[in-house]
mmCIF file of C-alpha atoms in Angstrom:
data_model
loop_
_atom_site.group_PDB
_atom_site.id
_atom_site.type_symbol
_atom_site.label_atom_id
_atom_site.label_comp_id
_atom_site.label_asym_id
_atom_site.label_seq_id
_atom_site.Cartn_x
_atom_site.Cartn_y
_atom_site.Cartn_z
ATOM 1 C CA MET A 262 -5.872 11.563 -19.489
ATOM 2 C CA ILE A 263 -4.251 12.291 -16.233
ATOM 3 C CA LYS A 264 -5.533 9.141 -14.838
ATOM 4 C CA HIS A 265 -3.710 7.149 -17.496
ATOM 5 C CA ILE A 266 -0.516 8.870 -16.954
ATOM 6 C CA VAL A 267 -0.628 8.433 -13.160
ATOM 7 C CA CYS A 268 -1.349 4.487 -13.641
ATOM 8 C CA VAL A 269 1.599 4.306 -16.094
ATOM 9 C CA PHE A 270 3.880 6.210 -13.637
ATOM 10 C CA VAL A 271 2.742 3.921 -10.811
ATOM 11 C CA LEU A 272 3.585 0.575 -13.099
ATOM 12 C CA LEU A 273 6.748 1.974 -13.807
ATOM 13 C CA THR A 274 7.839 2.942 -10.384
ATOM 14 C CA PHE A 275 6.878 -0.405 -9.388
ATOM 15 C CA VAL A 276 8.729 -2.242 -12.255
ATOM 16 C CA TYR A 277 11.653 -0.421 -11.893
ATOM 17 C CA GLY A 278 11.744 -0.043 -8.292
ATOM 18 C CA ILE A 279 12.315 3.507 -8.005
ATOM 19 C CA SER A 280 12.837 4.544 -4.287
ATOM 20 C CA ALA A 281 14.002 7.548 -2.524
ATOM 21 C CA SER A 282 16.083 5.438 -0.182
ATOM 22 C CA ASN A 283 19.483 3.690 -0.515
ATOM 23 C CA LEU A 284 19.734 -0.345 -1.349
ATOM 24 C CA THR A 285 19.874 -2.450 1.907
ATOM 25 C CA CYS A 286 21.528 -5.538 1.653
ATOM 26 C CA TYR A 287 22.382 -8.105 4.451
ATOM 27 C CA GLN A 288 25.960 -8.109 5.475
ATOM 28 C CA CYS A 289 27.447 -10.915 7.233
ATOM 29 C CA ILE A 290 29.397 -14.011 6.993
ATOM 30 C CA LYS A 291 28.057 -17.515 8.179
ATOM 31 C CA ASN A 292 29.640 -21.026 7.919
ATOM 32 C CA ASN A 293 26.396 -22.918 7.142
ATOM 33 C CA GLU A 294 24.555 -22.263 3.744
ATOM 34 C CA ASN A 295 21.353 -22.548 5.457
ATOM 35 C CA GLU A 296 21.977 -20.077 8.286
ATOM 36 C CA GLU A 297 20.200 -16.743 7.766
ATOM 37 C CA CYS A 298 21.757 -13.518 8.870
ATOM 38 C CA GLY A 299 19.551 -11.740 11.315
ATOM 39 C CA PRO A 300 17.653 -8.280 11.033
ATOM 40 C CA GLU A 301 20.655 -6.476 12.549
ATOM 41 C CA TYR A 302 22.677 -7.369 9.538
ATOM 42 C CA LEU A 303 20.208 -5.506 7.184
ATOM 43 C CA LEU A 304 22.200 -2.525 6.375
ATOM 44 C CA PRO A 305 22.403 0.284 4.200
ATOM 45 C CA CYS A 306 24.766 -0.034 1.149
ATOM 46 C CA PRO A 307 27.095 2.580 0.025
ATOM 47 C CA SER A 308 25.537 4.605 -3.022
ATOM 48 C CA SER A 309 28.028 3.090 -5.354
ATOM 49 C CA SER A 310 26.197 -0.406 -4.538
ATOM 50 C CA ASP A 311 23.280 -1.539 -7.171
ATOM 51 C CA ARG A 312 22.660 -4.965 -5.832
ATOM 52 C CA CYS A 313 23.118 -7.296 -3.203
ATOM 53 C CA VAL A 314 25.333 -10.502 -3.538
ATOM 54 C CA ILE A 315 25.980 -13.720 -1.870
ATOM 55 C CA HIS A 316 29.505 -15.518 -2.213
ATOM 56 C CA PHE A 317 29.710 -19.373 -1.569
ATOM 57 C CA THR A 318 33.045 -20.728 -1.070
ATOM 58 C CA LYS A 319 33.574 -24.422 -0.246
ATOM 59 C CA THR A 320 37.153 -25.873 0.212
ATOM 60 C CA LYS A 321 38.547 -28.905 1.577
ATOM 61 C CA ASN A 322 38.318 -27.494 5.093
ATOM 62 C CA SER A 323 35.546 -24.914 5.174
ATOM 63 C CA PHE A 324 32.314 -23.729 3.859
ATOM 64 C CA VAL A 325 31.721 -20.017 4.113
ATOM 65 C CA VAL A 326 28.686 -17.779 3.067
ATOM 66 C CA LYS A 327 29.440 -14.195 2.538
ATOM 67 C CA ARG A 328 26.556 -11.498 2.058
ATOM 68 C CA GLU A 329 27.125 -8.053 1.016
ATOM 69 C CA CYS A 330 26.574 -5.163 -1.187
ATOM 70 C CA GLY A 331 27.839 -5.139 -4.671
ATOM 71 C CA LEU A 332 28.118 -3.537 -8.060
ATOM 72 C CA ALA A 333 27.076 -4.588 -11.436
ATOM 73 C CA PRO A 334 27.666 -6.753 -13.697
ATOM 74 C CA CYS A 335 26.468 -9.985 -12.164
ATOM 75 C CA ALA A 336 26.645 -11.607 -15.504
ATOM 76 C CA PHE A 337 29.207 -11.653 -18.340
ATOM 77 C CA ASP A 338 29.005 -12.540 -21.784
ATOM 78 C CA ASP A 339 32.670 -14.008 -21.297
ATOM 79 C CA GLU A 340 32.641 -17.835 -20.371
ATOM 80 C CA MET A 341 36.014 -17.480 -18.509
ATOM 81 C CA ALA A 342 34.944 -14.554 -16.575
ATOM 82 C CA VAL A 343 31.670 -16.458 -15.695
ATOM 83 C CA ARG A 344 33.696 -19.328 -14.054
ATOM 84 C CA GLY A 345 36.482 -17.404 -12.816
ATOM 85 C CA LEU A 346 34.128 -14.957 -10.769
ATOM 86 C CA GLY A 347 31.805 -18.021 -9.867
ATOM 87 C CA MET A 348 28.580 -17.055 -11.658
ATOM 88 C CA ASN A 349 28.085 -20.370 -13.205
ATOM 89 C CA CYS A 350 29.749 -22.873 -10.866
ATOM 90 C CA ASP A 351 29.056 -26.485 -10.237
ATOM 91 C CA ARG A 352 28.192 -27.068 -6.443
ATOM 92 C CA SER A 353 28.374 -30.859 -6.752
ATOM 93 C CA ARG A 354 32.452 -30.380 -6.948
ATOM 94 C CA LYS A 355 34.229 -30.959 -3.564
ATOM 95 C CA GLU A 356 35.540 -27.121 -3.951
ATOM 96 C CA TYR A 357 33.950 -24.370 -5.682
ATOM 97 C CA PHE A 358 33.364 -20.367 -5.497
ATOM 98 C CA CYS A 359 29.841 -18.997 -6.367
ATOM 99 C CA THR A 360 28.213 -15.911 -6.667
ATOM 100 C CA SER A 361 24.580 -14.894 -6.793
ATOM 101 C CA CYS A 362 23.195 -11.418 -7.034
ATOM 102 C CA CYS A 363 19.796 -9.951 -6.789
ATOM 103 C CA LYS A 364 18.541 -6.290 -6.758
ATOM 104 C CA GLU A 365 15.649 -5.868 -4.232
ATOM 105 C CA ASN A 366 16.249 -4.645 -0.566
ATOM 106 C CA GLY A 367 17.272 -7.795 1.558
ATOM 107 C CA CYS A 368 17.332 -10.213 -1.127
ATOM 108 C CA ASN A 369 20.083 -11.842 -0.199
ATOM 109 C CA ARG A 370 18.735 -13.212 2.932
ATOM 110 C CA ASN A 371 18.434 -16.565 2.017
ATOM 111 C CA SER A 372 20.581 -18.900 -0.266
ATOM 112 C CA ALA A 373 17.645 -19.816 -2.463
ATOM 113 C CA THR A 374 16.682 -17.548 -5.138
ATOM 114 C CA THR A 375 12.877 -17.094 -4.915
ATOM 115 C CA ILE A 376 10.362 -14.903 -6.739
ATOM 116 C CA LYS A 377 8.558 -12.990 -4.051
ATOM 117 C CA LEU A 378 5.077 -13.801 -4.446
ATOM 118 C CA HIS A 379 3.736 -10.612 -2.818
ATOM 119 C CA ASN A 380 5.397 -8.511 -5.276
ATOM 120 C CA VAL A 381 3.788 -10.237 -8.078
ATOM 121 C CA LEU A 382 0.444 -10.030 -6.629
ATOM 122 C CA ILE A 383 1.051 -6.321 -6.050
ATOM 123 C CA PHE A 384 2.149 -5.979 -9.578
ATOM 124 C CA PHE A 385 -0.704 -7.893 -11.205
ATOM 125 C CA THR A 386 -3.028 -6.084 -8.782
ATOM 126 C CA ILE A 387 -2.167 -2.410 -9.876
ATOM 127 C CA ALA A 388 -1.903 -3.481 -13.396
ATOM 128 C CA PHE A 389 -5.304 -4.548 -13.188
ATOM 129 C CA ILE A 390 -6.711 -1.785 -11.603
ATOM 130 C CA CYS A 391 -5.328 0.398 -14.171
ATOM 131 C CA ILE A 392 -6.617 -1.283 -17.016
ATOM 132 C CA LEU A 393 -10.107 -1.117 -15.572
ATOM 133 C CA ASN A 394 -9.792 2.526 -14.943
ATOM 134 C CA LEU A 395 -8.428 3.097 -18.635
ATOM 135 C CA PHE A 396 -11.416 1.169 -20.134
ATOM 136 C CA ARG A 397 -14.071 2.277 -17.866
ATOM 137 C CA ASP A 398 -14.398 5.672 -19.832
ATOM 138 C CA PHE A 399 -14.280 4.269 -23.048
ATOM 139 C CA ILE A 400 -17.852 3.887 -24.777
ATOM 140 C CA PRO A 401 -17.747 2.252 -27.883
ATOM 141 C CA PRO A 402 -19.353 4.495 -30.699
ATOM 142 C CA PHE A 403 -21.830 2.034 -31.655
ATOM 143 C CA VAL A 404 -23.180 2.120 -27.870
ATOM 144 C CA GLN A 405 -22.482 5.696 -27.325
ATOM 145 C CA SER A 406 -25.122 6.693 -30.339
ATOM 146 C CA GLU A 407 -27.804 4.302 -28.765
ATOM 147 C CA ASN A 408 -27.665 4.851 -25.255
ATOM 148 C CA MET A 409 -26.382 8.405 -24.813
ATOM 149 C CA ASN A 410 -29.833 9.530 -23.910
ATOM 150 C CA ASN A 411 -29.732 7.071 -20.967
ATOM 151 C CA TYR A 412 -26.501 8.797 -19.756
ATOM 152 C CA LYS A 413 -27.792 12.160 -19.957
ATOM 153 C CA LYS A 414 -30.583 11.868 -17.558
#
């Protein structure tokens, strides 16, 4: 029974990202969308921040990418708020302001939002091991009655 509780706790910890440390985000301003912030810009966020943010601002004369720590919400039900805060913008326009958010440490390094494959693999590996452990102790009643003598030897 304790194995089951530990498995569930490990899975929940991974899924919800519970950690003892504060969130760290890249905090810098660049003039090129493809230019990444170096490791020296990966800094701890204030305790009031719960996500990393990237702001894209394009005007007639400039293009700026600002990476920083942020606070929820990053999505709104109100369409006017979504447009005004750059949550659903059209990058094909000559001028725009866009905002993108993510919740993992250092996730605002690149402009493109990607699923981190190693996190997915770790999750499914842990889930698979937990499922194997849960069913390893289970012996169906029809097998148990026939083969119980073999297990006692």
